[in-house]
mmCIF file of C-alpha atoms in Angstrom:
data_model
loop_
_atom_site.group_PDB
_atom_site.id
_atom_site.type_symbol
_atom_site.label_atom_id
_atom_site.label_comp_id
_atom_site.label_asym_id
_atom_site.label_seq_id
_atom_site.Cartn_x
_atom_site.Cartn_y
_atom_site.Cartn_z
ATOM 1 C CA UNK N 1 17.568 -110.633 -107.540
ATOM 2 C CA UNK N 2 15.108 -110.793 -110.372
ATOM 3 C CA UNK N 3 13.133 -113.455 -108.607
ATOM 4 C CA UNK N 4 13.111 -111.343 -105.491
ATOM 5 C CA UNK N 5 11.668 -108.409 -107.372
ATOM 6 C CA UNK N 6 8.944 -110.455 -108.992
ATOM 7 C CA UNK N 7 7.939 -111.692 -105.582
ATOM 8 C CA UNK N 8 7.848 -108.162 -104.324
ATOM 9 C CA UNK N 9 5.399 -106.994 -106.938
ATOM 10 C CA UNK N 10 3.045 -109.840 -106.111
ATOM 11 C CA UNK N 11 3.420 -108.998 -102.460
ATOM 12 C CA UNK N 12 2.538 -105.386 -103.087
ATOM 13 C CA UNK N 13 -0.618 -105.988 -105.040
ATOM 14 C CA UNK N 14 -1.985 -108.350 -102.463
ATOM 15 C CA UNK N 15 -2.170 -105.776 -99.740
ATOM 16 C CA UNK N 16 -4.327 -107.463 -97.116
ATOM 17 C CA UNK N 17 -2.392 -109.964 -95.055
ATOM 18 C CA UNK N 18 1.029 -108.574 -95.795
ATOM 19 C CA UNK N 19 0.388 -105.140 -94.405
ATOM 20 C CA UNK N 20 -0.207 -106.583 -90.972
ATOM 21 C CA UNK N 21 3.386 -107.649 -90.759
ATOM 22 C CA UNK N 22 5.370 -104.499 -91.080
ATOM 23 C CA UNK N 23 9.028 -104.507 -90.318
ATOM 24 C CA UNK N 24 10.403 -101.546 -88.499
ATOM 25 C CA UNK N 25 11.777 -99.960 -91.619
ATOM 26 C CA UNK N 26 8.294 -99.532 -93.033
ATOM 27 C CA UNK N 27 9.132 -101.136 -96.365
ATOM 28 C CA UNK N 28 6.932 -104.047 -95.363
ATOM 29 C CA UNK N 29 6.267 -105.920 -98.555
ATOM 30 C CA UNK N 30 9.842 -105.918 -99.684
ATOM 31 C CA UNK N 31 11.160 -107.525 -96.574
ATOM 32 C CA UNK N 32 8.950 -110.503 -95.989
ATOM 33 C CA UNK N 33 10.094 -112.283 -99.075
ATOM 34 C CA UNK N 34 13.683 -111.405 -98.405
ATOM 35 C CA UNK N 35 13.764 -112.378 -94.751
ATOM 36 C CA UNK N 36 11.893 -115.591 -95.379
ATOM 37 C CA UNK N 37 13.910 -118.720 -95.982
ATOM 38 C CA UNK N 38 11.276 -120.181 -98.298
ATOM 39 C CA UNK N 39 9.876 -117.294 -100.325
ATOM 40 C CA UNK N 40 8.232 -119.545 -102.904
ATOM 41 C CA UNK N 41 6.400 -121.560 -100.287
ATOM 42 C CA UNK N 42 5.416 -118.345 -98.532
ATOM 43 C CA UNK N 43 4.049 -116.906 -101.746
ATOM 44 C CA UNK N 44 1.901 -119.920 -102.517
ATOM 45 C CA UNK N 45 0.760 -120.192 -98.922
ATOM 46 C CA UNK N 46 -0.726 -116.739 -99.244
ATOM 47 C CA UNK N 47 -1.680 -116.774 -102.910
ATOM 48 C CA UNK N 48 -4.450 -119.371 -102.922
ATOM 49 C CA UNK N 49 -6.116 -118.121 -99.753
ATOM 50 C CA UNK N 50 -6.116 -114.547 -100.929
ATOM 51 C CA UNK N 51 -7.240 -115.537 -104.432
ATOM 52 C CA UNK N 52 -10.255 -117.373 -103.025
ATOM 53 C CA UNK N 53 -11.221 -114.397 -100.867
ATOM 54 C CA UNK N 54 -10.681 -111.849 -103.604
ATOM 55 C CA UNK N 55 -12.686 -113.785 -106.164
ATOM 56 C CA UNK N 56 -15.513 -114.143 -103.696
ATOM 57 C CA UNK N 57 -15.578 -110.379 -103.280
ATOM 58 C CA UNK N 58 -15.607 -109.368 -106.929
ATOM 59 C CA UNK N 59 -19.177 -108.292 -107.797
ATOM 60 C CA UNK N 60 -18.906 -109.509 -111.392
ATOM 61 C CA UNK N 61 -18.431 -113.001 -110.100
ATOM 62 C CA UNK N 62 -21.786 -113.055 -108.394
ATOM 63 C CA UNK N 63 -23.619 -113.044 -111.686
ATOM 64 C CA UNK N 64 -22.604 -116.596 -112.477
ATOM 65 C CA UNK N 65 -22.942 -118.773 -109.456
ATOM 66 C CA UNK N 66 -21.805 -122.142 -110.757
ATOM 67 C CA UNK N 67 -18.600 -120.945 -112.355
ATOM 68 C CA UNK N 68 -17.613 -118.821 -109.397
ATOM 69 C CA UNK N 69 -18.404 -121.656 -106.976
ATOM 70 C CA UNK N 70 -16.178 -123.967 -108.948
ATOM 71 C CA UNK N 71 -13.334 -121.455 -109.166
ATOM 72 C CA UNK N 72 -13.487 -120.540 -105.493
ATOM 73 C CA UNK N 73 -13.625 -124.203 -104.492
ATOM 74 C CA UNK N 74 -10.689 -124.920 -106.762
ATOM 75 C CA UNK N 75 -8.585 -122.246 -105.086
ATOM 76 C CA UNK N 76 -9.677 -123.416 -101.666
ATOM 77 C CA UNK N 77 -8.725 -126.981 -102.540
ATOM 78 C CA UNK N 78 -5.311 -125.907 -103.848
ATOM 79 C CA UNK N 79 -4.826 -123.834 -100.743
ATOM 80 C CA UNK N 80 -5.768 -126.701 -98.455
ATOM 81 C CA UNK N 81 -3.439 -129.115 -100.189
ATOM 82 C CA UNK N 82 -0.584 -126.614 -100.322
ATOM 83 C CA UNK N 83 -0.860 -125.587 -96.693
ATOM 84 C CA UNK N 84 -1.250 -129.116 -95.469
ATOM 85 C CA UNK N 85 1.505 -130.719 -97.490
ATOM 86 C CA UNK N 86 3.931 -128.002 -98.471
ATOM 87 C CA UNK N 87 3.948 -124.773 -96.534
ATOM 88 C CA UNK N 88 3.464 -126.489 -93.199
ATOM 89 C CA UNK N 89 6.578 -128.531 -93.475
ATOM 90 C CA UNK N 90 8.678 -125.967 -95.301
ATOM 91 C CA UNK N 91 7.771 -122.920 -93.266
ATOM 92 C CA UNK N 92 7.386 -124.303 -89.757
ATOM 93 C CA UNK N 93 8.455 -127.936 -89.995
ATOM 94 C CA UNK N 94 5.118 -129.428 -88.967
ATOM 95 C CA UNK N 95 2.863 -132.004 -90.529
ATOM 96 C CA UNK N 96 -0.384 -133.640 -89.503
ATOM 97 C CA UNK N 97 -2.505 -136.461 -90.883
ATOM 98 C CA UNK N 98 -4.967 -139.137 -89.975
ATOM 99 C CA UNK N 99 -4.577 -142.878 -90.066
ATOM 100 C CA UNK N 100 -6.990 -145.740 -89.694
ATOM 101 C CA UNK N 101 -5.787 -148.545 -87.481
ATOM 102 C CA UNK N 102 -6.408 -152.234 -87.840
ATOM 103 C CA UNK N 103 -9.471 -152.220 -85.659
ATOM 104 C CA UNK N 104 -11.015 -149.312 -87.514
ATOM 105 C CA UNK N 105 -10.280 -146.558 -85.054
ATOM 106 C CA UNK N 106 -8.911 -143.165 -85.974
ATOM 107 C CA UNK N 107 -5.666 -141.702 -84.920
ATOM 108 C CA UNK N 108 -4.362 -138.272 -85.713
ATOM 109 C CA UNK N 109 -0.641 -138.195 -86.235
ATOM 110 C CA UNK N 110 1.626 -135.218 -85.859
ATOM 111 C CA UNK N 111 5.116 -134.878 -87.104
ATOM 112 C CA UNK N 112 7.680 -132.235 -86.322
ATOM 113 C CA UNK N 113 11.392 -131.919 -86.793
ATOM 114 C CA UNK N 114 13.584 -132.510 -83.833
ATOM 115 C CA UNK N 115 15.622 -129.364 -84.112
ATOM 116 C CA UNK N 116 13.136 -126.959 -85.509
ATOM 117 C CA UNK N 117 14.833 -123.760 -86.453
ATOM 118 C CA UNK N 118 11.884 -121.681 -87.466
ATOM 119 C CA UNK N 119 12.368 -118.483 -89.390
ATOM 120 C CA UNK N 120 10.579 -115.612 -87.645
ATOM 121 C CA UNK N 121 8.983 -114.174 -90.772
ATOM 122 C CA UNK N 122 7.877 -117.581 -91.983
ATOM 123 C CA UNK N 123 6.306 -118.438 -88.694
ATOM 124 C CA UNK N 124 4.477 -115.130 -88.302
ATOM 125 C CA UNK N 125 3.066 -115.151 -91.798
ATOM 126 C CA UNK N 126 2.170 -118.827 -91.625
ATOM 127 C CA UNK N 127 0.198 -118.578 -88.436
ATOM 128 C CA UNK N 128 -1.178 -115.164 -89.335
ATOM 129 C CA UNK N 129 -2.671 -116.349 -92.590
ATOM 130 C CA UNK N 130 -3.893 -119.509 -90.899
ATOM 131 C CA UNK N 131 -5.874 -117.512 -88.343
ATOM 132 C CA UNK N 132 -6.993 -114.541 -90.410
ATOM 133 C CA UNK N 133 -8.550 -116.396 -93.352
ATOM 134 C CA UNK N 134 -11.171 -118.246 -91.276
ATOM 135 C CA UNK N 135 -12.068 -115.007 -89.540
ATOM 136 C CA UNK N 136 -12.687 -113.334 -92.874
ATOM 137 C CA UNK N 137 -14.803 -116.260 -94.064
ATOM 138 C CA UNK N 138 -16.819 -116.203 -90.859
ATOM 139 C CA UNK N 139 -17.566 -112.557 -91.536
ATOM 140 C CA UNK N 140 -18.660 -113.438 -95.059
ATOM 141 C CA UNK N 141 -20.822 -116.241 -93.681
ATOM 142 C CA UNK N 142 -22.538 -113.863 -91.292
ATOM 143 C CA UNK N 143 -23.134 -111.436 -94.108
ATOM 144 C CA UNK N 144 -24.650 -114.148 -96.315
ATOM 145 C CA UNK N 145 -26.778 -115.371 -93.468
ATOM 146 C CA UNK N 146 -28.071 -111.892 -92.722
ATOM 147 C CA UNK N 147 -28.926 -111.264 -96.343
ATOM 148 C CA UNK N 148 -30.558 -114.711 -96.472
ATOM 149 C CA UNK N 149 -28.467 -115.585 -99.461
ATOM 150 C CA UNK N 150 -28.331 -119.327 -98.992
ATOM 151 C CA UNK N 151 -26.210 -120.216 -101.982
ATOM 152 C CA UNK N 152 -23.378 -117.905 -100.960
ATOM 153 C CA UNK N 153 -23.688 -119.152 -97.413
ATOM 154 C CA UNK N 154 -22.909 -122.610 -98.784
ATOM 155 C CA UNK N 155 -19.736 -121.261 -100.386
ATOM 156 C CA UNK N 156 -18.769 -119.753 -97.042
ATOM 157 C CA UNK N 157 -19.352 -123.022 -95.238
ATOM 158 C CA UNK N 158 -17.204 -124.897 -97.743
ATOM 159 C CA UNK N 159 -14.440 -122.289 -97.390
ATOM 160 C CA UNK N 160 -14.648 -122.449 -93.621
ATOM 161 C CA UNK N 161 -14.374 -126.232 -93.554
ATOM 162 C CA UNK N 162 -11.229 -126.142 -95.652
ATOM 163 C CA UNK N 163 -9.589 -123.383 -93.658
ATOM 164 C CA UNK N 164 -10.568 -124.530 -90.204
ATOM 165 C CA UNK N 165 -9.427 -128.086 -90.920
ATOM 166 C CA UNK N 166 -5.912 -126.846 -91.541
ATOM 167 C CA UNK N 167 -6.032 -124.452 -88.623
ATOM 168 C CA UNK N 168 -7.056 -127.169 -86.195
ATOM 169 C CA UNK N 169 -4.567 -129.651 -87.584
ATOM 170 C CA UNK N 170 -1.617 -127.334 -87.242
ATOM 171 C CA UNK N 171 -2.715 -125.985 -83.897
ATOM 172 C CA UNK N 172 -2.798 -129.483 -82.452
ATOM 173 C CA UNK N 173 0.454 -130.308 -84.164
ATOM 174 C CA UNK N 174 2.148 -127.292 -82.635
ATOM 175 C CA UNK N 175 0.846 -128.157 -79.195
ATOM 176 C CA UNK N 176 2.090 -131.678 -79.629
ATOM 177 C CA UNK N 177 5.487 -130.467 -80.770
ATOM 178 C CA UNK N 178 5.813 -128.261 -77.708
ATOM 179 C CA UNK N 179 4.925 -131.207 -75.508
ATOM 180 C CA UNK N 180 7.489 -133.317 -77.226
ATOM 181 C CA UNK N 181 10.086 -130.619 -76.693
ATOM 182 C CA UNK N 182 9.397 -130.563 -73.001
ATOM 183 C CA UNK N 183 9.808 -134.317 -72.709
ATOM 184 C CA UNK N 184 13.001 -134.873 -74.631
ATOM 185 C CA UNK N 185 15.127 -131.969 -73.584
ATOM 186 C CA UNK N 186 17.631 -134.214 -71.913
ATOM 187 C CA UNK N 187 18.373 -136.284 -75.022
ATOM 188 C CA UNK N 188 18.293 -133.375 -77.431
ATOM 189 C CA UNK N 189 21.996 -133.173 -77.912
ATOM 190 C CA UNK N 190 22.094 -136.593 -79.548
ATOM 191 C CA UNK N 191 19.926 -135.746 -82.493
ATOM 192 C CA UNK N 192 21.490 -133.139 -84.651
ATOM 193 C CA UNK N 193 19.956 -134.062 -87.937
ATOM 194 C CA UNK N 194 16.536 -133.431 -89.437
ATOM 195 C CA UNK N 195 15.037 -136.746 -88.501
ATOM 196 C CA UNK N 196 11.379 -136.326 -87.756
ATOM 197 C CA UNK N 197 9.800 -138.026 -84.837
ATOM 198 C CA UNK N 198 6.365 -139.382 -85.237
ATOM 199 C CA UNK N 199 4.248 -139.379 -82.171
ATOM 200 C CA UNK N 200 0.782 -140.678 -82.432
ATOM 201 C CA UNK N 201 -1.913 -138.943 -80.480
ATOM 202 C CA UNK N 202 -5.070 -140.779 -79.765
ATOM 203 C CA UNK N 203 -7.713 -138.242 -80.409
ATOM 204 C CA UNK N 204 -10.157 -140.918 -81.194
ATOM 205 C CA UNK N 205 -12.946 -139.160 -79.403
ATOM 206 C CA UNK N 206 -13.314 -136.606 -82.187
ATOM 207 C CA UNK N 207 -14.858 -138.725 -84.898
ATOM 208 C CA UNK N 208 -13.528 -142.044 -83.997
ATOM 209 C CA UNK N 209 -15.109 -145.067 -82.547
ATOM 210 C CA UNK N 210 -17.826 -145.847 -80.053
ATOM 211 C CA UNK S 1 21.942 -129.077 -92.437
ATOM 212 C CA UNK S 2 19.039 -126.727 -91.990
ATOM 213 C CA UNK S 3 20.636 -124.102 -94.184
ATOM 214 C CA UNK S 4 21.313 -126.615 -96.945
ATOM 215 C CA UNK S 5 17.660 -127.411 -97.104
ATOM 216 C CA UNK S 6 16.727 -123.749 -97.109
ATOM 217 C CA UNK S 7 19.048 -122.708 -99.860
ATOM 218 C CA UNK S 8 18.063 -125.564 -102.130
ATOM 219 C CA UNK S 9 14.433 -124.573 -101.666
ATOM 220 C CA UNK S 10 15.281 -121.031 -102.650
ATOM 221 C CA UNK S 11 16.516 -122.158 -106.006
ATOM 222 C CA UNK S 12 13.099 -123.302 -107.097
ATOM 223 C CA UNK S 13 11.000 -120.826 -108.961
ATOM 224 C CA UNK S 14 7.971 -122.983 -109.314
ATOM 225 C CA UNK S 15 6.178 -125.062 -106.751
ATOM 226 C CA UNK S 16 5.577 -127.914 -109.136
ATOM 227 C CA UNK S 17 9.076 -128.074 -110.494
ATOM 228 C CA UNK S 18 10.593 -128.508 -107.118
ATOM 229 C CA UNK S 19 13.476 -130.889 -107.432
ATOM 230 C CA UNK S 20 14.533 -130.437 -103.877
ATOM 231 C CA UNK S 21 16.482 -133.584 -103.406
ATOM 232 C CA UNK S 22 17.239 -135.224 -100.178
ATOM 233 C CA UNK S 23 18.121 -138.438 -101.901
ATOM 234 C CA UNK S 24 20.574 -139.462 -99.281
ATOM 235 C CA UNK S 25 17.752 -139.477 -96.770
ATOM 236 C CA UNK S 26 15.130 -141.158 -98.919
ATOM 237 C CA UNK S 27 15.752 -144.464 -97.241
ATOM 238 C CA UNK S 28 14.406 -143.013 -94.014
ATOM 239 C CA UNK S 29 10.639 -142.880 -93.993
ATOM 240 C CA UNK S 30 10.632 -139.151 -93.566
ATOM 241 C CA UNK S 31 7.713 -137.423 -95.139
ATOM 242 C CA UNK S 32 8.861 -134.089 -93.804
ATOM 243 C CA UNK S 33 11.532 -133.758 -96.424
ATOM 244 C CA UNK S 34 10.199 -135.292 -99.582
ATOM 245 C CA UNK S 35 10.075 -133.274 -102.792
ATOM 246 C CA UNK S 36 6.873 -131.440 -103.622
ATOM 247 C CA UNK S 37 6.264 -133.294 -106.863
ATOM 248 C CA UNK S 38 6.448 -136.604 -105.007
ATOM 249 C CA UNK S 39 3.744 -135.549 -102.618
ATOM 250 C CA UNK S 40 1.495 -134.333 -105.382
ATOM 251 C CA UNK S 41 1.897 -137.452 -107.499
ATOM 252 C CA UNK S 42 1.447 -139.722 -104.540
ATOM 253 C CA UNK S 43 -1.869 -138.113 -103.665
ATOM 254 C CA UNK S 44 -3.127 -138.108 -107.246
ATOM 255 C CA UNK S 45 -2.222 -141.759 -107.739
ATOM 256 C CA UNK S 46 -3.984 -142.597 -104.537
ATOM 257 C CA UNK S 47 -7.193 -140.914 -105.684
ATOM 258 C CA UNK S 48 -7.079 -142.630 -109.061
ATOM 259 C CA UNK S 49 -6.390 -146.038 -107.522
ATOM 260 C CA UNK S 50 -9.429 -145.686 -105.305
ATOM 261 C CA UNK S 51 -11.626 -144.749 -108.231
ATOM 262 C CA UNK S 52 -10.460 -147.797 -110.132
ATOM 263 C CA UNK S 53 -11.184 -149.942 -107.155
ATOM 264 C CA UNK S 54 -14.784 -148.756 -107.050
ATOM 265 C CA UNK S 55 -15.196 -149.852 -110.641
ATOM 266 C CA UNK S 56 -13.494 -153.192 -110.137
ATOM 267 C CA UNK S 57 -13.677 -154.249 -106.518
ATOM 268 C CA UNK S 58 -10.654 -156.387 -105.873
ATOM 269 C CA UNK S 59 -11.470 -157.083 -102.305
ATOM 270 C CA UNK S 60 -8.385 -155.247 -101.202
ATOM 271 C CA UNK S 61 -9.564 -153.459 -98.120
ATOM 272 C CA UNK S 62 -6.310 -151.757 -97.382
ATOM 273 C CA UNK S 63 -6.569 -149.144 -100.060
ATOM 274 C CA UNK S 64 -9.623 -147.593 -98.520
ATOM 275 C CA UNK S 65 -8.012 -147.427 -95.101
ATOM 276 C CA UNK S 66 -6.042 -144.536 -96.480
ATOM 277 C CA UNK S 67 -9.014 -142.252 -96.877
ATOM 278 C CA UNK S 68 -9.109 -138.912 -98.563
ATOM 279 C CA UNK S 69 -11.916 -136.594 -99.506
ATOM 280 C CA UNK S 70 -10.449 -135.282 -102.764
ATOM 281 C CA UNK S 71 -12.070 -138.004 -104.852
ATOM 282 C CA UNK S 72 -15.536 -137.381 -103.474
ATOM 283 C CA UNK S 73 -15.047 -133.646 -103.951
ATOM 284 C CA UNK S 74 -14.058 -134.050 -107.602
ATOM 285 C CA UNK S 75 -16.887 -136.484 -108.300
ATOM 286 C CA UNK S 76 -19.410 -134.323 -106.487
ATOM 287 C CA UNK S 77 -18.379 -131.194 -108.378
ATOM 288 C CA UNK S 78 -18.453 -133.049 -111.709
ATOM 289 C CA UNK S 79 -21.913 -134.403 -111.084
ATOM 290 C CA UNK S 80 -23.221 -131.070 -109.807
ATOM 291 C CA UNK S 81 -21.804 -129.171 -112.779
ATOM 292 C CA UNK S 82 -23.184 -131.678 -115.269
ATOM 293 C CA UNK S 83 -26.640 -131.590 -113.748
ATOM 294 C CA UNK S 84 -26.770 -127.819 -113.551
ATOM 295 C CA UNK S 85 -25.522 -127.689 -117.128
ATOM 296 C CA UNK S 86 -28.725 -129.167 -118.476
ATOM 297 C CA UNK S 87 -31.027 -127.379 -116.103
ATOM 298 C CA UNK S 88 -33.105 -124.394 -117.208
ATOM 299 C CA UNK S 89 -31.265 -121.061 -116.910
ATOM 300 C CA UNK S 90 -32.938 -119.708 -113.836
ATOM 301 C CA UNK S 91 -32.601 -122.950 -111.950
ATOM 302 C CA UNK S 92 -29.035 -123.945 -112.638
ATOM 303 C CA UNK S 93 -27.639 -122.444 -109.440
ATOM 304 C CA UNK S 94 -30.338 -124.147 -107.439
ATOM 305 C CA UNK S 95 -29.690 -127.539 -109.060
ATOM 306 C CA UNK S 96 -25.973 -127.218 -108.408
ATOM 307 C CA UNK S 97 -26.480 -126.313 -104.772
ATOM 308 C CA UNK S 98 -29.015 -129.043 -104.181
ATOM 309 C CA UNK S 99 -26.857 -131.742 -105.749
ATOM 310 C CA UNK S 100 -23.883 -130.649 -103.697
ATOM 311 C CA UNK S 101 -25.839 -130.600 -100.466
ATOM 312 C CA UNK S 102 -27.585 -133.914 -101.117
ATOM 313 C CA UNK S 103 -24.317 -135.699 -101.728
ATOM 314 C CA UNK S 104 -22.464 -134.394 -98.692
ATOM 315 C CA UNK S 105 -25.331 -134.332 -96.216
ATOM 316 C CA UNK S 106 -26.605 -137.683 -97.473
ATOM 317 C CA UNK S 107 -23.204 -139.247 -96.943
ATOM 318 C CA UNK S 108 -22.991 -137.705 -93.474
ATOM 319 C CA UNK S 109 -26.436 -138.944 -92.491
ATOM 320 C CA UNK S 110 -25.702 -142.486 -93.660
ATOM 321 C CA UNK S 111 -22.451 -142.464 -91.738
ATOM 322 C CA UNK S 112 -24.083 -141.269 -88.544
ATOM 323 C CA UNK S 113 -26.791 -143.857 -89.037
ATOM 324 C CA UNK S 114 -24.383 -146.742 -89.378
ATOM 325 C CA UNK S 115 -22.328 -145.540 -86.444
ATOM 326 C CA UNK S 116 -25.436 -145.328 -84.301
ATOM 327 C CA UNK S 117 -26.249 -148.880 -85.306
ATOM 328 C CA UNK S 118 -22.944 -149.965 -83.874
ATOM 329 C CA UNK S 119 -20.657 -149.806 -86.873
ATOM 330 C CA UNK S 120 -16.947 -149.586 -86.273
ATOM 331 C CA UNK S 121 -15.946 -147.666 -89.324
ATOM 332 C CA UNK S 122 -14.519 -144.228 -88.826
ATOM 333 C CA UNK S 123 -16.529 -141.188 -89.843
ATOM 334 C CA UNK S 124 -14.266 -139.910 -92.585
ATOM 335 C CA UNK S 125 -13.589 -143.304 -94.033
ATOM 336 C CA UNK S 126 -17.285 -143.978 -94.449
ATOM 337 C CA UNK S 127 -17.904 -140.625 -96.136
ATOM 338 C CA UNK S 128 -14.913 -141.302 -98.355
ATOM 339 C CA UNK S 129 -16.331 -144.636 -99.489
ATOM 340 C CA UNK S 130 -19.802 -143.285 -100.123
ATOM 341 C CA UNK S 131 -18.338 -140.430 -102.108
ATOM 342 C CA UNK S 132 -16.150 -142.639 -104.263
ATOM 343 C CA UNK S 133 -19.028 -145.001 -104.995
ATOM 344 C CA UNK S 134 -20.808 -142.196 -106.814
ATOM 345 C CA UNK S 135 -18.283 -142.765 -109.590
ATOM 346 C CA UNK S 136 -20.482 -145.062 -111.755
ATOM 347 C CA UNK S 137 -23.411 -142.670 -111.558
ATOM 348 C CA UNK S 138 -21.151 -139.757 -112.477
ATOM 349 C CA UNK S 139 -19.837 -141.609 -115.512
ATOM 350 C CA UNK S 140 -23.338 -142.391 -116.684
ATOM 351 C CA UNK S 141 -24.479 -138.810 -116.158
ATOM 352 C CA UNK S 142 -21.638 -137.697 -118.425
ATOM 353 C CA UNK S 143 -22.605 -140.305 -121.006
ATOM 354 C CA UNK S 144 -26.164 -139.005 -121.051
ATOM 355 C CA UNK S 145 -24.828 -135.709 -122.371
ATOM 356 C CA UNK S 146 -24.158 -137.483 -125.627
ATOM 357 C CA UNK S 147 -26.847 -140.122 -125.665
ATOM 358 C CA UNK S 148 -30.273 -138.600 -125.481
ATOM 359 C CA UNK S 149 -32.626 -141.558 -125.833
ATOM 360 C CA UNK S 150 -34.629 -142.023 -122.695
ATOM 361 C CA UNK S 151 -34.709 -145.828 -122.733
ATOM 362 C CA UNK S 152 -30.957 -146.170 -123.152
ATOM 363 C CA UNK S 153 -30.342 -143.569 -120.498
ATOM 364 C CA UNK S 154 -32.698 -145.359 -118.154
ATOM 365 C CA UNK S 155 -30.937 -148.665 -118.612
ATOM 366 C CA UNK S 156 -27.534 -147.084 -118.102
ATOM 367 C CA UNK S 157 -28.682 -145.306 -114.961
ATOM 368 C CA UNK S 158 -30.144 -148.479 -113.524
ATOM 369 C CA UNK S 159 -26.918 -150.348 -114.207
ATOM 370 C CA UNK S 160 -24.882 -147.573 -112.588
ATOM 371 C CA UNK S 161 -27.226 -147.450 -109.629
ATOM 372 C CA UNK S 162 -26.913 -151.159 -108.953
ATOM 373 C CA UNK S 163 -23.150 -150.915 -109.407
ATOM 374 C CA UNK S 164 -22.850 -148.058 -106.913
ATOM 375 C CA UNK S 165 -24.990 -149.736 -104.294
ATOM 376 C CA UNK S 166 -23.192 -153.039 -104.736
ATOM 377 C CA UNK S 167 -19.758 -151.416 -104.464
ATOM 378 C CA UNK S 168 -20.565 -149.386 -101.396
ATOM 379 C CA UNK S 169 -22.224 -152.293 -99.627
ATOM 380 C CA UNK S 170 -19.133 -154.349 -100.346
ATOM 381 C CA UNK S 171 -16.949 -151.809 -98.597
ATOM 382 C CA UNK S 172 -19.230 -150.646 -95.864
ATOM 383 C CA UNK S 173 -20.696 -153.800 -94.459
ATOM 384 C CA UNK S 174 -17.366 -155.164 -93.512
ATOM 385 C CA UNK S 175 -18.541 -154.666 -89.977
ATOM 386 C CA UNK S 176 -20.193 -156.998 -87.545
ATOM 387 C CA UNK S 177 -23.736 -155.976 -88.268
ATOM 388 C CA UNK S 178 -25.295 -159.101 -89.677
ATOM 389 C CA UNK S 179 -28.675 -158.691 -88.051
ATOM 390 C CA UNK S 180 -28.991 -155.022 -88.801
ATOM 391 C CA UNK S 181 -27.698 -155.294 -92.318
ATOM 392 C CA UNK S 182 -30.969 -154.156 -93.812
ATOM 393 C CA UNK S 183 -31.062 -151.093 -91.615
ATOM 394 C CA UNK S 184 -27.649 -150.101 -92.846
ATOM 395 C CA UNK S 185 -28.277 -150.908 -96.483
ATOM 396 C CA UNK S 186 -31.597 -149.148 -96.801
ATOM 397 C CA UNK S 187 -30.297 -145.560 -96.424
ATOM 398 C CA UNK S 188 -27.472 -146.314 -98.856
ATOM 399 C CA UNK S 189 -30.014 -147.640 -101.323
ATOM 400 C CA UNK S 190 -32.117 -144.531 -100.878
ATOM 401 C CA UNK S 191 -29.139 -142.227 -101.234
ATOM 402 C CA UNK S 192 -28.017 -143.655 -104.544
ATOM 403 C CA UNK S 193 -31.589 -143.904 -105.691
ATOM 404 C CA UNK S 194 -32.097 -140.172 -105.230
ATOM 405 C CA UNK S 195 -28.898 -139.419 -107.083
ATOM 406 C CA UNK S 196 -29.818 -141.846 -109.874
ATOM 407 C CA UNK S 197 -33.210 -140.219 -110.122
ATOM 408 C CA UNK S 198 -31.615 -136.778 -110.425
ATOM 409 C CA UNK S 199 -29.380 -138.090 -113.162
ATOM 410 C CA UNK S 200 -32.193 -139.619 -115.151
ATOM 411 C CA UNK S 201 -34.510 -136.629 -115.019
ATOM 412 C CA UNK S 202 -31.566 -134.348 -115.721
#
């Protein structure tokens, strides 16, 4: 109970993304951490993204470029690593990565659980944060561009690369998982456990070989 | 089984202290269910192993097949911070930005160049290698914080420069490019030269 209440207070002070996901009883911020099956993962999934955005927006921060760049990049890096390795597999059961084959070509691999039982709250917040953060950074990038502030534009580009990389990875992973689902429906009943299936997708054309 | 996993996750109050154990399933190569700490340590060890390999090339090509961009990011940030640290007040932001851009765009340009020349190495892997090979130059730039004699600094930078070029050539020219070797090596040489120059003039 105590843990639940701590989570709630964090949820309340972070306003932005949470308010978009109101439950019908109107007590939005209380519910998402209670209806989620992985509240800790959910918290961290949101925390680093929001921290990076908030720090970028604080005017005080703009007085010292190097320190703020480092701090923002640090949060972005933590966020990238967390979303890629932790919240993806805990919240929606997906994982993506890249492997180099013997002959030097790329392949992007996607992994998803066979029987994915995805919590509604988890899924909504996961995908919501995944889509909204890049949009916010694109807005910031446009603003920096318009004010010809090149150094902050660089920060925006870095932020965008981190966020969009995850977005693309999970988007493709989800598509792949849906495809997989369509193909194996007949044999589904055999696999009741949480054994992941690895299907390799040859998306070599992206940055791969000649 | 799903609920077991969920409830054991709920008992953790800190991401890094996650002792979520699926020990009975560890024998299955299932990265979907491994504990958080495992993932973190695995990645960190990987980065450190690659850095060590740049310093002491063992000829083991397999390590670099498993590319990651964390190492280059850390090295790039370290170098950029160190250089902007000793720059005059009003220029420190500029120095930082320029270092950052030179490293990433330089690596990208070299990669595109070698791919256009027919290289078979993947884009990210090449950037990864170039980034990691900045390690010697970064070390020397940190040393020059303490040692302030120009001649010693110069010697150290030259040593680091040769080391970086040698290491990256060792990894990157593992491709069938014997005739065009010079064309591939020259940009790498230039890239590390520019960085070495930035280090020496501080």
